Structure formats: C-alpha cells, structure tokens
PDB file of C-alpha atoms and ligand atoms in Angstrom:
ATOM      1  CA  MET A   1     -63.869  68.517 -12.775  1.00 94.00           C
ATOM      2  CA  ILE A   2     -60.297  69.331 -13.698  1.00 96.00           C
ATOM      3  CA  LYS A   3     -58.206  66.780 -15.571  1.00 97.00           C
ATOM      4  CA  ALA A   4     -54.477  67.126 -15.980  1.00 98.00           C
ATOM      5  CA  HIS A   5     -53.200  65.209 -18.997  1.00 98.00           C
ATOM      6  CA  ASN A   6     -49.454  64.641 -18.834  1.00 98.00           C
ATOM      7  CA  ILE A   7     -48.677  68.259 -17.948  1.00 98.00           C
ATOM      8  CA  THR A   8     -45.201  69.702 -17.579  1.00 98.00           C
ATOM      9  CA  LEU A   9     -44.915  73.072 -15.860  1.00 98.00           C
ATOM     10  CA  GLY A  10     -41.750  75.105 -15.634  1.00 98.00           C
ATOM     11  CA  TYR A  11     -40.328  78.598 -15.356  1.00 97.00           C
ATOM     12  CA  ASN A  12     -37.405  78.103 -17.715  1.00 96.00           C
ATOM     13  CA  GLU A  13     -35.536  75.113 -19.118  1.00 95.00           C
ATOM     14  CA  ASN A  14     -33.697  74.551 -15.843  1.00 96.00           C
ATOM     15  CA  ILE A  15     -36.601  74.945 -13.438  1.00 97.00           C
ATOM     16  CA  VAL A  16     -39.304  72.435 -14.278  1.00 97.00           C
ATOM     17  CA  PRO A  17     -40.985  71.465 -11.014  1.00 97.00           C
ATOM     18  CA  ILE A  18     -43.860  69.441 -12.540  1.00 97.00           C
ATOM     19  CA  LYS A  19     -43.029  66.808 -15.138  1.00 97.00           C
ATOM     20  CA  ASN A  20     -45.578  64.654 -16.973  1.00 97.00           C
ATOM     21  CA  PHE A  21     -48.245  64.912 -14.303  1.00 97.00           C
ATOM     22  CA  SER A  22     -51.632  63.310 -14.923  1.00 97.00           C
ATOM     23  CA  PHE A  23     -54.582  63.257 -12.573  1.00 98.00           C
ATOM     24  CA  ASP A  24     -58.377  63.555 -12.612  1.00 97.00           C
ATOM     25  CA  PHE A  25     -59.813  65.899 -10.003  1.00 97.00           C
ATOM     26  CA  LEU A  26     -63.505  65.062  -9.932  1.00 95.00           C
ATOM     27  CA  HIS A  27     -65.169  65.967  -6.660  1.00 94.00           C
ATOM     28  CA  GLY A  28     -64.307  65.870  -2.983  1.00 96.00           C
ATOM     29  CA  VAL A  29     -61.044  66.875  -1.367  1.00 98.00           C
ATOM     30  CA  TYR A  30     -57.636  66.467  -3.005  1.00 98.00           C
ATOM     31  CA  TYR A  31     -54.641  67.032  -0.781  1.00 98.00           C
ATOM     32  CA  ILE A  32     -51.361  67.970  -2.475  1.00 98.00           C
ATOM     33  CA  ARG A  33     -48.380  67.359  -0.268  1.00 96.00           C
ATOM     34  CA  GLY A  34     -44.631  67.513  -0.712  1.00 95.00           C
ATOM     35  CA  ILE A  35     -41.611  69.207   0.743  1.00 94.00           C
ATOM     36  CA  SER A  36     -40.975  72.898   0.229  1.00 94.00           C
ATOM     37  CA  GLY A  37     -39.926  73.482  -3.370  1.00 95.00           C
ATOM     38  CA  SER A  38     -41.478  70.233  -4.652  1.00 96.00           C
ATOM     39  CA  GLY A  39     -43.846  72.131  -6.955  1.00 97.00           C
ATOM     40  CA  LYS A  40     -47.128  72.341  -5.024  1.00 98.00           C
ATOM     41  CA  SER A  41     -47.775  76.013  -5.806  1.00 98.00           C
ATOM     42  CA  THR A  42     -46.689  75.537  -9.417  1.00 98.00           C
ATOM     43  CA  LEU A  43     -49.108  72.656  -9.850  1.00 98.00           C
ATOM     44  CA  LEU A  44     -51.976  74.641  -8.315  1.00 98.00           C
ATOM     45  CA  LEU A  45     -51.334  77.567 -10.664  1.00 98.00           C
ATOM     46  CA  GLY A  46     -51.360  75.143 -13.582  1.00 97.00           C
ATOM     47  CA  LEU A  47     -54.630  73.522 -12.463  1.00 97.00           C
ATOM     48  CA  ALA A  48     -56.213  76.959 -12.057  1.00 96.00           C
ATOM     49  CA  GLY A  49     -55.276  77.786 -15.630  1.00 95.00           C
ATOM     50  CA  LEU A  50     -52.938  80.564 -14.491  1.00 96.00           C
ATOM     51  CA  MET A  51     -49.795  78.955 -15.820  1.00 97.00           C
ATOM     52  CA  THR A  52     -49.616  77.470 -19.293  1.00 97.00           C
ATOM     53  CA  PRO A  53     -48.130  73.971 -19.466  1.00 98.00           C
ATOM     54  CA  VAL A  54     -44.945  73.539 -21.497  1.00 97.00           C
ATOM     55  CA  SER A  55     -46.554  70.332 -22.728  1.00 98.00           C
ATOM     56  CA  GLY A  56     -49.700  68.357 -21.994  1.00 98.00           C
ATOM     57  CA  ARG A  57     -53.070  69.920 -21.373  1.00 97.00           C
ATOM     58  CA  ILE A  58     -55.596  70.768 -18.694  1.00 96.00           C
ATOM     59  CA  GLU A  59     -59.180  69.805 -19.339  1.00 95.00           C
ATOM     60  CA  MET A  60     -61.874  71.637 -17.420  1.00 92.00           C
ATOM     61  CA  GLY A  61     -65.615  71.234 -17.170  1.00 86.00           C
ATOM     62  CA  SER A  62     -67.525  74.480 -16.918  1.00 75.00           C
ATOM     63  CA  GLU A  63     -65.600  75.212 -13.767  1.00 79.00           C
ATOM     64  CA  LYS A  64     -65.474  78.579 -12.204  1.00 93.00           C
ATOM     65  CA  ILE A  65     -62.481  78.344  -9.916  1.00 96.00           C
ATOM     66  CA  ALA A  66     -61.939  80.296  -6.705  1.00 97.00           C
ATOM     67  CA  MET A  67     -58.342  80.564  -5.594  1.00 97.00           C
ATOM     68  CA  VAL A  68     -56.537  81.267  -2.341  1.00 98.00           C
ATOM     69  CA  PHE A  69     -52.980  82.079  -3.385  1.00 98.00           C
ATOM     70  CA  GLN A  70     -50.038  81.191  -1.150  1.00 97.00           C
ATOM     71  CA  GLU A  71     -49.115  84.868  -0.837  1.00 95.00           C
ATOM     72  CA  SER A  72     -52.727  86.120  -0.448  1.00 94.00           C
ATOM     73  CA  ARG A  73     -52.479  88.640  -3.342  1.00 97.00           C
ATOM     74  CA  LEU A  74     -54.695  91.280  -1.742  1.00 98.00           C
ATOM     75  CA  VAL A  75     -54.706  95.005  -2.423  1.00 98.00           C
ATOM     76  CA  THR A  76     -53.151  95.952   0.879  1.00 98.00           C
ATOM     77  CA  THR A  77     -54.234  99.613   0.812  1.00 98.00           C
ATOM     78  CA  TYR A  78     -57.870  98.543   0.378  1.00 98.00           C
ATOM     79  CA  SER A  79     -60.086  97.418   3.232  1.00 98.00           C
ATOM     80  CA  ALA A  80     -61.286  93.808   3.502  1.00 98.00           C
ATOM     81  CA  GLU A  81     -64.636  94.905   2.127  1.00 98.00           C
ATOM     82  CA  GLN A  82     -63.071  96.715  -0.835  1.00 98.00           C
ATOM     83  CA  ASN A  83     -60.936  93.673  -1.692  1.00 98.00           C
ATOM     84  CA  LEU A  84     -64.054  91.510  -1.800  1.00 98.00           C
ATOM     85  CA  SER A  85     -65.927  94.086  -3.852  1.00 98.00           C
ATOM     86  CA  LEU A  86     -63.380  93.488  -6.641  1.00 98.00           C
ATOM     87  CA  VAL A  87     -64.865  90.025  -7.196  1.00 97.00           C
ATOM     88  CA  CYS A  88     -68.439  90.421  -5.957  1.00 96.00           C
ATOM     89  CA  SER A  89     -71.030  93.155  -6.452  1.00 95.00           C
ATOM     90  CA  SER A  90     -73.436  92.105  -3.697  1.00 97.00           C
ATOM     91  CA  GLY A  91     -72.933  93.936  -0.407  1.00 97.00           C
ATOM     92  CA  ASP A  92     -74.860  91.209   1.423  1.00 97.00           C
ATOM     93  CA  GLU A  93     -72.633  88.460   0.066  1.00 97.00           C
ATOM     94  CA  ILE A  94     -69.537  90.426   1.031  1.00 98.00           C
ATOM     95  CA  LYS A  95     -70.848  90.855   4.578  1.00 98.00           C
ATOM     96  CA  ASP A  96     -71.762  87.183   4.742  1.00 98.00           C
ATOM     97  CA  ALA A  97     -68.300  86.036   3.584  1.00 98.00           C
ATOM     98  CA  LEU A  98     -66.552  88.334   6.082  1.00 98.00           C
ATOM     99  CA  SER A  99     -68.762  87.070   8.875  1.00 98.00           C
ATOM    100  CA  LYS A 100     -67.927  83.451   7.939  1.00 98.00           C
ATOM    101  CA  VAL A 101     -64.219  84.172   8.433  1.00 98.00           C
ATOM    102  CA  GLU A 102     -65.069  86.115  11.617  1.00 98.00           C
ATOM    103  CA  LEU A 103     -63.784  89.444  10.365  1.00 98.00           C
ATOM    104  CA  SER A 104     -66.953  91.563  10.383  1.00 98.00           C
ATOM    105  CA  GLU A 105     -65.536  94.039  12.860  1.00 98.00           C
ATOM    106  CA  PHE A 106     -62.448  94.604  10.685  1.00 97.00           C
ATOM    107  CA  ALA A 107     -64.342  94.974   7.410  1.00 98.00           C
ATOM    108  CA  LYS A 108     -63.359  98.606   6.905  1.00 98.00           C
ATOM    109  CA  LYS A 109     -59.737  98.411   8.035  1.00 97.00           C
ATOM    110  CA  PRO A 110     -57.027  98.499   5.357  1.00 98.00           C
ATOM    111  CA  VAL A 111     -55.471  95.075   4.874  1.00 98.00           C
ATOM    112  CA  CYS A 112     -52.000  96.496   5.632  1.00 98.00           C
ATOM    113  CA  LYS A 113     -53.204  97.197   9.195  1.00 98.00           C
ATOM    114  CA  LEU A 114     -54.381  93.618   9.746  1.00 97.00           C
ATOM    115  CA  SER A 115     -52.359  90.735  11.190  1.00 96.00           C
ATOM    116  CA  GLY A 116     -51.015  88.017   8.864  1.00 95.00           C
ATOM    117  CA  GLY A 117     -53.758  85.612   9.956  1.00 96.00           C
ATOM    118  CA  GLN A 118     -56.464  88.249   9.507  1.00 97.00           C
ATOM    119  CA  ALA A 119     -55.207  89.056   6.001  1.00 97.00           C
ATOM    120  CA  ARG A 120     -55.234  85.331   5.233  1.00 97.00           C
ATOM    121  CA  ARG A 121     -58.883  85.264   6.241  1.00 98.00           C
ATOM    122  CA  VAL A 122     -59.634  88.152   3.856  1.00 98.00           C
ATOM    123  CA  ALA A 123     -58.145  86.031   1.050  1.00 98.00           C
ATOM    124  CA  ILE A 124     -60.355  83.095   2.079  1.00 98.00           C
ATOM    125  CA  ALA A 125     -63.430  85.361   2.279  1.00 98.00           C
ATOM    126  CA  ARG A 126     -62.672  86.660  -1.212  1.00 98.00           C
ATOM    127  CA  ALA A 127     -62.676  83.090  -2.537  1.00 98.00           C
ATOM    128  CA  LEU A 128     -65.952  82.315  -0.723  1.00 98.00           C
ATOM    129  CA  CYS A 129     -67.498  85.453  -2.162  1.00 96.00           C
ATOM    130  CA  TYR A 130     -66.241  84.716  -5.661  1.00 97.00           C
ATOM    131  CA  GLY A 131     -67.782  81.247  -5.473  1.00 95.00           C
ATOM    132  CA  GLY A 132     -67.712  78.628  -8.205  1.00 95.00           C
ATOM    133  CA  ASP A 133     -67.577  74.864  -8.466  1.00 94.00           C
ATOM    134  CA  CYS A 134     -64.043  74.441  -7.291  1.00 96.00           C
ATOM    135  CA  ILE A 135     -61.675  76.080  -4.819  1.00 97.00           C
ATOM    136  CA  ILE A 136     -57.914  75.771  -5.069  1.00 98.00           C
ATOM    137  CA  MET A 137     -56.136  76.688  -1.840  1.00 98.00           C
ATOM    138  CA  ASP A 138     -52.404  77.077  -1.301  1.00 98.00           C
ATOM    139  CA  GLU A 139     -51.540  76.697   2.391  1.00 97.00           C
ATOM    140  CA  PRO A 140     -54.719  78.612   3.236  1.00 97.00           C
ATOM    141  CA  PHE A 141     -54.689  78.413   7.012  1.00 97.00           C
ATOM    142  CA  GLU A 142     -51.240  79.878   7.751  1.00 92.00           C
ATOM    143  CA  GLY A 143     -51.463  82.046  10.853  1.00 91.00           C
ATOM    144  CA  LEU A 144     -54.853  80.691  11.996  1.00 96.00           C
ATOM    145  CA  ASP A 145     -55.332  78.819  15.264  1.00 95.00           C
ATOM    146  CA  ALA A 146     -56.728  75.277  15.230  1.00 96.00           C
ATOM    147  CA  ALA A 147     -60.237  76.156  16.436  1.00 97.00           C
ATOM    148  CA  LEU A 148     -60.637  78.907  13.842  1.00 97.00           C
ATOM    149  CA  ARG A 149     -59.356  76.620  11.043  1.00 97.00           C
ATOM    150  CA  LYS A 150     -62.057  74.156  11.971  1.00 96.00           C
ATOM    151  CA  ARG A 151     -64.865  76.734  11.952  1.00 98.00           C
ATOM    152  CA  ILE A 152     -63.788  78.272   8.639  1.00 98.00           C
ATOM    153  CA  ALA A 153     -63.286  74.851   7.015  1.00 98.00           C
ATOM    154  CA  VAL A 154     -66.987  74.064   7.514  1.00 97.00           C
ATOM    155  CA  HIS A 155     -67.962  77.063   5.368  1.00 98.00           C
ATOM    156  CA  ILE A 156     -65.534  76.076   2.636  1.00 98.00           C
ATOM    157  CA  ARG A 157     -66.597  72.448   2.459  1.00 97.00           C
ATOM    158  CA  THR A 158     -70.303  73.268   2.360  1.00 96.00           C
ATOM    159  CA  ARG A 159     -69.730  75.800  -0.436  1.00 96.00           C
ATOM    160  CA  PHE A 160     -67.420  73.967  -2.882  1.00 96.00           C
ATOM    161  CA  PRO A 161     -67.961  70.453  -4.294  1.00 95.00           C
ATOM    162  CA  LEU A 162     -64.341  70.209  -5.448  1.00 96.00           C
ATOM    163  CA  ILE A 163     -61.526  71.308  -3.158  1.00 97.00           C
ATOM    164  CA  ILE A 164     -57.825  71.110  -3.986  1.00 98.00           C
ATOM    165  CA  ILE A 165     -55.508  72.085  -1.159  1.00 98.00           C
ATOM    166  CA  ALA A 166     -51.745  72.205  -0.689  1.00 98.00           C
ATOM    167  CA  SER A 167     -50.620  72.221   2.913  1.00 95.00           C
ATOM    168  CA  HIS A 168     -47.867  70.925   5.159  1.00 92.00           C
ATOM    169  CA  ASP A 169     -50.518  69.718   7.556  1.00 93.00           C
ATOM    170  CA  GLU A 170     -52.787  66.855   6.510  1.00 94.00           C
ATOM    171  CA  GLN A 171     -55.194  67.891   9.240  1.00 95.00           C
ATOM    172  CA  ASP A 172     -56.037  71.027   7.237  1.00 95.00           C
ATOM    173  CA  ALA A 173     -57.158  68.872   4.328  1.00 96.00           C
ATOM    174  CA  LYS A 174     -59.133  66.532   6.592  1.00 96.00           C
ATOM    175  CA  LEU A 175     -61.065  69.465   8.040  1.00 96.00           C
ATOM    176  CA  LEU A 176     -62.297  70.241   4.533  1.00 97.00           C
ATOM    177  CA  SER A 177     -63.787  66.812   4.073  1.00 94.00           C
ATOM    178  CA  GLU A 178     -67.102  66.021   5.719  1.00 89.00           C
ATOM    179  CA  ASP A 179     -66.148  62.434   6.561  1.00 89.00           C
ATOM    180  CA  GLY A 180     -62.355  62.899   6.671  1.00 84.00           C
ATOM    181  CA  GLU A 181     -62.019  61.180   3.283  1.00 92.00           C
ATOM    182  CA  LEU A 182     -59.504  62.676   0.897  1.00 95.00           C
ATOM    183  CA  THR A 183     -57.318  61.803  -2.040  1.00 97.00           C
ATOM    184  CA  GLU A 184     -53.656  62.448  -1.413  1.00 97.00           C
ATOM    185  CA  ILE A 185     -51.225  63.438  -4.140  1.00 97.00           C
ATOM    186  CA  PHE A 186     -47.608  63.316  -3.141  1.00 96.00           C
ATOM    187  CA  LEU A 187     -45.089  65.369  -5.090  1.00 95.00           C
ATOM    188  CA  ASP A 188     -41.588  64.207  -4.456  1.00 81.00           C
ATOM    189  CA  ASP A 189     -38.740  66.540  -5.298  1.00 64.00           C
ATOM    190  CA  LYS A 190     -37.837  64.456  -8.354  1.00 56.00           C
ATOM    191  CA  ASN A 191     -41.366  64.690  -9.763  1.00 48.00           C
TER     192      ASN A 191
HETATM  193  P1  ADP B   1     -43.748  74.517  -3.288  1.00 95.88           P
HETATM  194  O1  ADP B   1     -45.042  75.259  -3.400  1.00 95.88           O
HETATM  195  O2  ADP B   1     -43.922  73.021  -3.224  1.00 95.88           O
HETATM  196  O3  ADP B   1     -42.894  75.012  -2.161  1.00 95.88           O
HETATM  197  P2  ADP B   1     -43.105  75.871  -5.777  1.00 95.88           P
HETATM  198  O4  ADP B   1     -44.069  75.369  -6.779  1.00 95.88           O
HETATM  199  O5  ADP B   1     -43.345  77.223  -5.195  1.00 95.88           O
HETATM  200  O6  ADP B   1     -42.930  74.768  -4.629  1.00 95.88           O
HETATM  201  O7  ADP B   1     -41.660  75.909  -6.424  1.00 95.88           O
HETATM  202  C1  ADP B   1     -41.131  74.799  -7.158  1.00 95.88           C
HETATM  203  C2  ADP B   1     -39.791  75.208  -7.740  1.00 95.88           C
HETATM  204  O8  ADP B   1     -39.993  76.237  -8.694  1.00 95.88           O
HETATM  205  C3  ADP B   1     -38.803  75.755  -6.723  1.00 95.88           C
HETATM  206  O9  ADP B   1     -37.538  75.302  -7.081  1.00 95.88           O
HETATM  207  C4  ADP B   1     -38.926  77.251  -6.883  1.00 95.88           C
HETATM  208  O10 ADP B   1     -37.726  77.889  -6.562  1.00 95.88           O
HETATM  209  C5  ADP B   1     -39.251  77.389  -8.359  1.00 95.88           C
HETATM  210  N1  ADP B   1     -40.069  78.594  -8.639  1.00 95.88           N
HETATM  211  C6  ADP B   1     -41.251  78.905  -8.079  1.00 95.88           C
HETATM  212  N2  ADP B   1     -41.743  80.059  -8.562  1.00 95.88           N
HETATM  213  C7  ADP B   1     -40.841  80.485  -9.463  1.00 95.88           C
HETATM  214  C8  ADP B   1     -40.754  81.630 -10.320  1.00 95.88           C
HETATM  215  N3  ADP B   1     -41.717  82.561 -10.348  1.00 95.88           N
HETATM  216  N4  ADP B   1     -39.673  81.734 -11.129  1.00 95.88           N
HETATM  217  C9  ADP B   1     -38.706  80.808 -11.134  1.00 95.88           C
HETATM  218  N5  ADP B   1     -38.716  79.708 -10.348  1.00 95.88           N
HETATM  219  C10 ADP B   1     -39.763  79.545  -9.519  1.00 95.88           C
HETATM  220 MG1   MG B   2     -45.899  76.716  -2.271  1.00 95.88          MG
END
C-alpha cells in the first residue's frame, strides 16, 4: 500500500509537475498515463520515496519497493550478473531473474555491450531479484518486442501484488494484470 496525501513535487519554484496529488495505491495494477513532460516520472520517484514532496506526505505500509527507472540506472561497465549482485546475494536468484528476462546467455557481458532492449531487461531482472511488495516501473518495456513484453509481464505480475507503471502504451499495463483490470491515473499537463 502506498498512499499519496495531497503531494506536491517540484524541482524548483518554477518547475512543479505534480500539484496536490492524492491517491491510494492498494493492490493490483495502476497505470499512470500522460503526455511527455506531464510528470509521470516525477510522480513515480515521489511514490518510491526518492523525491521529497514540497508539501503533503506519502504514507507507506511496510513496503519494500522495487523500481525500474526510466533511464535504467545500471552500472554499464558491470555485467548483467554483477549489476544484480548489487541488490541480491543469492547466485541462484540472480540466475533465475536473468532467465526470466531471457538473458542467461548474456549474463557475463558488460551492460555497455548490450543492446538498449537487453539493458532494459537487466533493469527489469534487477527489480525481480530485489523483490518486495510493490514494483514501480517507468516505461519498462522500451526496446522490447510485443511477444517478449508479454512473456516478461507474466513474471512481474506473479511476483508483485502492487504494480505501478507509467507507459505510453496502455497495452503494457494490461499485460501486467491477470484479468486485464487496471486503475488508470491520467496526468494532464496542468496537473
Ligand atoms: P514525464 O515522465 O511525464 O515525461 P517528467 O516527470 O520527467 O515527465 O518531467 C516533468 C517536468 O519536470 C518536465 O517539465 C521536466 O522538464 C521537468 N523535470 C524533470 N526532471 C527534472 C530535473 N531533474 N530537474 C528539473 N526539471 C526536471
Ligand atoms: Mg518519464
């Protein structure tokens, strides 16, 4: 559970993408949509507790939150396996997460030698490996073909009871929901 109580998130007094936002994220899939620049990434950082609200507050249960950042945030000189080892000490779990994103054969390759879509999958595997009660994903499937999105989505939805995703494609959010049910949150640019 993550509850946003009237939160305002901004970078300075002129750039305040999220104003007085309230919402209860309980369980299931929550789909954040809005045009580029409407504040999706800002909101996700706020919900993850990585950006302090200017006003309002975020209430969390005992959540451990896994995150897939918009810009992956991997150590590009490390291999996929080494990146996962930063959040997980079990070699078996690391192997399992890399196999779920179909990257086992690239486990030892430095991330800087992978394609954009492969690197994206390392970021998803890291979140799977990290685990927790909630996953927050910022345009997670960029660079992945439709069939692969579908296969990876199954692993995410069976692992996390609460999923919050920002994407330009509603289909991505639907894949994460067992029955296609989701709660949509629309951020307009005047939010
Ligand atoms: P979205 O994810 O919907 O494309 P963002 O949350 O990334 O939108 O950005 C919302 C607004 O905040 C944009 O106007 C963007 O330029 C601005 N912004 C984002 N990150 C920063 C930052 N680190 N510093 C200053 N402004 C930022
Ligand atoms: Mg964004």
